[in-house]
Coordinates of C-alpha atoms in Angstrom, one line a residue:
E23 CA -6.5 2.1 -2.5
L24 CA -5.3 3.9 -5.6
V25 CA -2.5 6.4 -5.3
T26 CA -3.8 9.9 -4.5
W27 CA -2.0 11.9 -7.2
S28 CA -2.9 15.3 -5.8
N29 CA -0.9 14.5 -2.6
E30 CA 2.2 13.3 -4.4
A31 CA 4.3 16.3 -3.4
A32 CA 7.4 14.2 -3.2
M33 CA 7.2 12.9 -6.8
M34 CA 9.9 14.0 -9.2
F35 CA 8.3 16.1 -11.8
G36 CA 4.9 14.6 -10.9
I37 CA 6.1 11.1 -11.8
P38 CA 5.6 8.2 -9.3
K39 CA 8.8 6.8 -7.9
R40 CA 8.2 3.4 -9.5
Y41 CA 8.1 5.0 -12.9
T42 CA 11.1 7.2 -12.2
L43 CA 12.9 3.9 -11.3
A44 CA 11.7 2.3 -14.6
V45 CA 13.1 5.2 -16.6
M46 CA 16.4 5.0 -14.7
A47 CA 16.6 1.3 -15.3
L48 CA 15.9 1.8 -19.0
L49 CA 18.8 4.3 -19.2
G50 CA 21.0 1.9 -17.2
F51 CA 20.4 -1.0 -19.5
A52 CA 20.9 1.2 -22.5
N53 CA 24.2 2.2 -21.1
V54 CA 25.6 -1.2 -20.3
Y55 CA 24.4 -2.7 -23.6
A56 CA 26.0 0.2 -25.5
L57 CA 29.2 -0.7 -23.6
R58 CA 28.8 -4.3 -24.5
V59 CA 28.3 -4.0 -28.3
N60 CA 30.5 -1.0 -29.2
L61 CA 33.6 -3.2 -29.5
S62 CA 31.8 -5.1 -32.3
V63 CA 31.9 -1.9 -34.4
V64 CA 35.2 -0.6 -33.2
I65 CA 37.2 -3.8 -33.8
V66 CA 36.7 -3.3 -37.6
T67 CA 38.4 0.1 -37.4
M68 CA 41.1 -1.2 -35.0
T69 CA 42.2 -4.0 -37.3
K70 CA 41.9 -2.0 -40.5
N71 CA 43.3 1.4 -39.7
D72 CA 45.5 0.9 -36.6
P73 CA 48.9 -0.7 -37.4
Y74 CA 49.1 -2.0 -33.8
F75 CA 46.2 -4.5 -34.5
K76 CA 46.7 -5.3 -38.1
D77 CA 48.1 -8.8 -37.3
W78 CA 44.9 -9.8 -35.4
T79 CA 43.4 -12.9 -37.2
S80 CA 39.7 -13.6 -37.4
E81 CA 40.2 -16.1 -34.6
T82 CA 41.8 -13.5 -32.4
Q83 CA 38.9 -11.1 -33.1
G84 CA 36.4 -13.8 -32.3
L85 CA 38.1 -14.5 -29.0
V86 CA 38.1 -10.8 -28.0
L87 CA 34.4 -10.5 -28.8
A88 CA 33.5 -13.7 -27.1
S89 CA 35.5 -13.1 -23.9
F90 CA 32.8 -10.8 -22.5
F91 CA 30.4 -13.7 -22.4
Y92 CA 32.8 -15.9 -20.5
G93 CA 32.4 -13.6 -17.6
Y94 CA 28.7 -12.7 -18.2
I95 CA 27.5 -16.3 -17.7
V96 CA 29.3 -16.6 -14.3
T97 CA 27.2 -14.1 -12.4
Q98 CA 23.7 -14.8 -13.7
V99 CA 22.7 -16.8 -10.6
P100 CA 24.8 -15.1 -8.0
G101 CA 23.5 -11.7 -9.2
G102 CA 20.0 -12.5 -7.8
L103 CA 21.3 -13.8 -4.6
L104 CA 23.5 -10.8 -4.1
A105 CA 20.6 -8.5 -4.8
E106 CA 18.5 -10.2 -2.1
R107 CA 21.4 -10.0 0.4
F108 CA 22.8 -6.5 -0.2
G109 CA 20.0 -4.7 -2.1
S110 CA 19.2 -4.6 -5.8
K111 CA 20.1 -0.9 -6.0
W112 CA 23.7 -1.6 -5.0
V113 CA 24.2 -4.7 -7.0
F114 CA 22.7 -3.3 -10.2
G115 CA 24.5 0.1 -9.8
L116 CA 27.9 -1.4 -8.9
G117 CA 27.7 -3.9 -11.8
C118 CA 27.1 -1.0 -14.2
L119 CA 29.8 1.1 -12.5
G120 CA 32.3 -1.7 -12.9
T121 CA 31.5 -2.2 -16.5
T122 CA 31.8 1.5 -17.1
L123 CA 35.2 1.9 -15.5
L124 CA 36.5 -1.2 -17.4
T125 CA 35.2 0.3 -20.6
L126 CA 37.2 3.5 -20.0
A127 CA 40.2 1.2 -19.5
T128 CA 39.7 -0.8 -22.7
P129 CA 41.9 1.3 -25.0
I130 CA 44.8 1.2 -22.5
A131 CA 44.4 -2.5 -22.1
A132 CA 44.2 -3.1 -25.8
Y133 CA 47.5 -1.3 -26.4
Q134 CA 49.2 -3.2 -23.6
N135 CA 48.7 -6.8 -24.7
L136 CA 45.9 -9.2 -25.8
G137 CA 45.8 -11.0 -22.5
L138 CA 45.0 -7.8 -20.6
L139 CA 42.3 -6.9 -23.0
L140 CA 40.7 -10.3 -22.7
A141 CA 40.8 -10.0 -18.9
V142 CA 39.2 -6.6 -19.0
R143 CA 36.4 -7.9 -21.3
I144 CA 35.8 -10.9 -19.0
L145 CA 35.6 -8.7 -16.0
E146 CA 33.1 -6.5 -17.9
G147 CA 31.0 -9.5 -18.4
I148 CA 31.1 -10.4 -14.8
G149 CA 29.9 -6.9 -13.9
E150 CA 27.2 -6.8 -16.4
G151 CA 26.0 -10.3 -15.6
V152 CA 24.4 -9.2 -12.4
T153 CA 22.2 -6.5 -14.0
F154 CA 19.2 -8.6 -15.1
P155 CA 19.0 -10.7 -11.9
A156 CA 19.3 -7.6 -9.8
M157 CA 16.6 -5.8 -11.7
H158 CA 14.3 -8.9 -11.4
A159 CA 14.8 -8.7 -7.6
M160 CA 14.1 -5.0 -7.6
W161 CA 10.8 -5.3 -9.4
A162 CA 9.7 -8.0 -7.0
K163 CA 9.6 -5.1 -4.4
W164 CA 8.6 -2.2 -6.6
A165 CA 6.1 -3.4 -9.2
P166 CA 2.4 -3.9 -8.3
P167 CA 1.1 -7.0 -10.1
L168 CA -1.2 -5.0 -12.4
E169 CA 1.6 -2.7 -13.4
K170 CA 4.5 -5.1 -13.6
S171 CA 4.3 -5.7 -17.4
R172 CA 4.2 -2.0 -18.0
L173 CA 7.1 -1.2 -15.7
T174 CA 9.3 -4.0 -16.9
T175 CA 8.6 -3.2 -20.5
I176 CA 9.9 0.3 -20.0
A177 CA 13.0 -0.9 -18.2
Y178 CA 13.8 -3.8 -20.5
A179 CA 13.5 -1.6 -23.6
G180 CA 16.9 -0.3 -22.6
P181 CA 19.1 -3.0 -24.1
N182 CA 17.6 -2.6 -27.6
I183 CA 17.8 1.2 -27.4
G184 CA 21.4 1.0 -26.2
A185 CA 22.5 -1.4 -28.9
I186 CA 20.9 0.7 -31.6
I187 CA 22.5 3.9 -30.4
A188 CA 25.9 2.2 -29.9
M189 CA 25.9 0.6 -33.3
S190 CA 25.0 3.9 -35.0
V191 CA 27.2 6.3 -33.0
S192 CA 30.3 4.1 -32.7
G193 CA 30.9 4.2 -36.4
V194 CA 30.6 7.9 -36.5
L195 CA 33.1 8.3 -33.6
C196 CA 35.5 5.9 -35.2
D197 CA 35.7 8.3 -38.3
N198 CA 35.1 11.7 -36.6
G199 CA 35.9 11.3 -32.9
F200 CA 38.8 13.0 -31.1
E201 CA 42.3 11.5 -31.4
S202 CA 43.9 10.2 -28.2
P203 CA 47.4 8.9 -27.3
P204 CA 49.4 6.8 -27.5
H205 CA 48.9 6.3 -31.3
Y206 CA 46.4 9.2 -31.8
Q207 CA 43.7 7.1 -33.3
R208 CA 40.0 8.0 -33.2
W209 CA 38.5 4.7 -32.2
P210 CA 39.4 5.0 -28.4
S211 CA 36.9 8.0 -28.3
V212 CA 34.1 5.5 -28.6
F213 CA 35.0 4.0 -25.2
Y214 CA 35.7 7.4 -23.6
V215 CA 32.4 8.9 -24.8
F216 CA 30.2 6.0 -23.8
G217 CA 32.2 5.5 -20.6
T218 CA 31.7 9.1 -19.5
L219 CA 28.0 8.9 -20.2
G220 CA 28.0 5.7 -18.1
L221 CA 29.6 7.5 -15.2
I222 CA 27.1 10.2 -15.3
W223 CA 24.3 7.7 -15.2
C224 CA 25.9 5.8 -12.3
I225 CA 26.1 8.9 -10.2
A226 CA 22.4 9.7 -10.9
W227 CA 21.4 6.1 -10.1
F228 CA 23.0 6.0 -6.7
F229 CA 21.2 9.2 -5.7
I230 CA 17.8 8.4 -7.2
A231 CA 17.2 4.7 -7.0
H232 CA 16.4 2.7 -3.9
S233 CA 16.1 -1.1 -3.4
S234 CA 12.5 -1.0 -2.1
P235 CA 9.7 1.5 -1.3
A236 CA 10.4 1.1 2.4
S237 CA 14.0 2.4 1.9
H238 CA 13.0 5.4 -0.3
P239 CA 13.3 8.6 1.8
T240 CA 10.9 10.8 -0.3
I241 CA 8.3 8.4 -1.6
S242 CA 4.7 9.4 -0.6
S243 CA 2.9 7.3 2.0
D244 CA 0.1 6.7 -0.5
E245 CA 2.4 5.3 -3.2
R246 CA 4.3 3.2 -0.7
F247 CA 1.1 1.8 0.7
Y248 CA -0.3 1.1 -2.7
I249 CA 2.8 -0.8 -3.9
E250 CA 3.3 -2.8 -0.7
S251 CA -0.3 -3.7 -0.3
K252 CA -0.9 -4.8 -3.9
I253 CA 2.3 -7.0 -3.8
A254 CA 1.2 -8.5 -0.4
E255 CA -2.2 -9.3 -1.8
A256 CA -0.6 -11.2 -4.7
T257 CA 1.9 -13.1 -2.6
P258 CA 0.8 -16.5 -1.2
T259 CA 1.0 -16.6 2.6
H260 CA 2.1 -20.2 2.7
R261 CA 4.1 -20.5 -0.5
A262 CA 6.2 -23.5 0.7
S263 CA 3.2 -25.5 1.8
N264 CA 1.3 -24.7 -1.4
I265 CA 4.1 -26.2 -3.3
L266 CA 4.9 -29.1 -1.0
M267 CA 1.4 -30.4 -0.3
P268 CA 0.4 -31.2 -3.9
C269 CA 3.7 -33.0 -4.3
L270 CA 3.0 -35.1 -1.2
R271 CA -0.5 -35.8 -2.3
L272 CA 0.8 -36.9 -5.7
K273 CA 3.3 -39.2 -4.0
F274 CA 0.8 -40.9 -1.8
N275 CA -1.8 -41.2 -4.6
F276 CA 0.9 -42.9 -6.7
F277 CA 1.4 -45.6 -4.1

């Protein structure tokens, strides 16, 4: 059965919950990708205009930029497992929240010492590394098969949007942002502005998003039935046997 749109009193602004989720995911990915790439712009100003970082060699800058990915690669597989165990809403949201808080701490860490900055960037990567696996787990419960490409396209447009915005705005903030202690440079404002926006998104996410239609308190019965029934229709009942039996037949045919 199709969703009865006239009965969707619980929809936010008339938008189905699954599309509200897609928009929130887009904004979430835009946020964390902005937090990831802004250092690529800021590091130019740091090493050029801030005396504290003038002795950073190209090797040091490369290490700082690469350190994020040392953590990012670690949580790719665990991210999906954690989402299945604790709920994709919480894994995705907490991953974004951790990245946001560490971004706010980045200027302080940078002025302390290089090792602390590297540790912060590695931890940021660990936090952001769970986002894609968690979102895959979420769409497994939220996306009807015929709408999956549309919903995921909306959500996964976020990284490109976030990178474009961060690259454009970070340079402006480096030149025109507010000065902040201890050295009253403008480049820390990049992390404070994007970090604050990230906190606002995190608060909204924890109130709006839910790991599955069954756990959503205000979803309409029509939309929930539509999503769950269409996913059930597309899910093989005997997935294990469907995979195992052809393999066994192939083995015995070989001999």
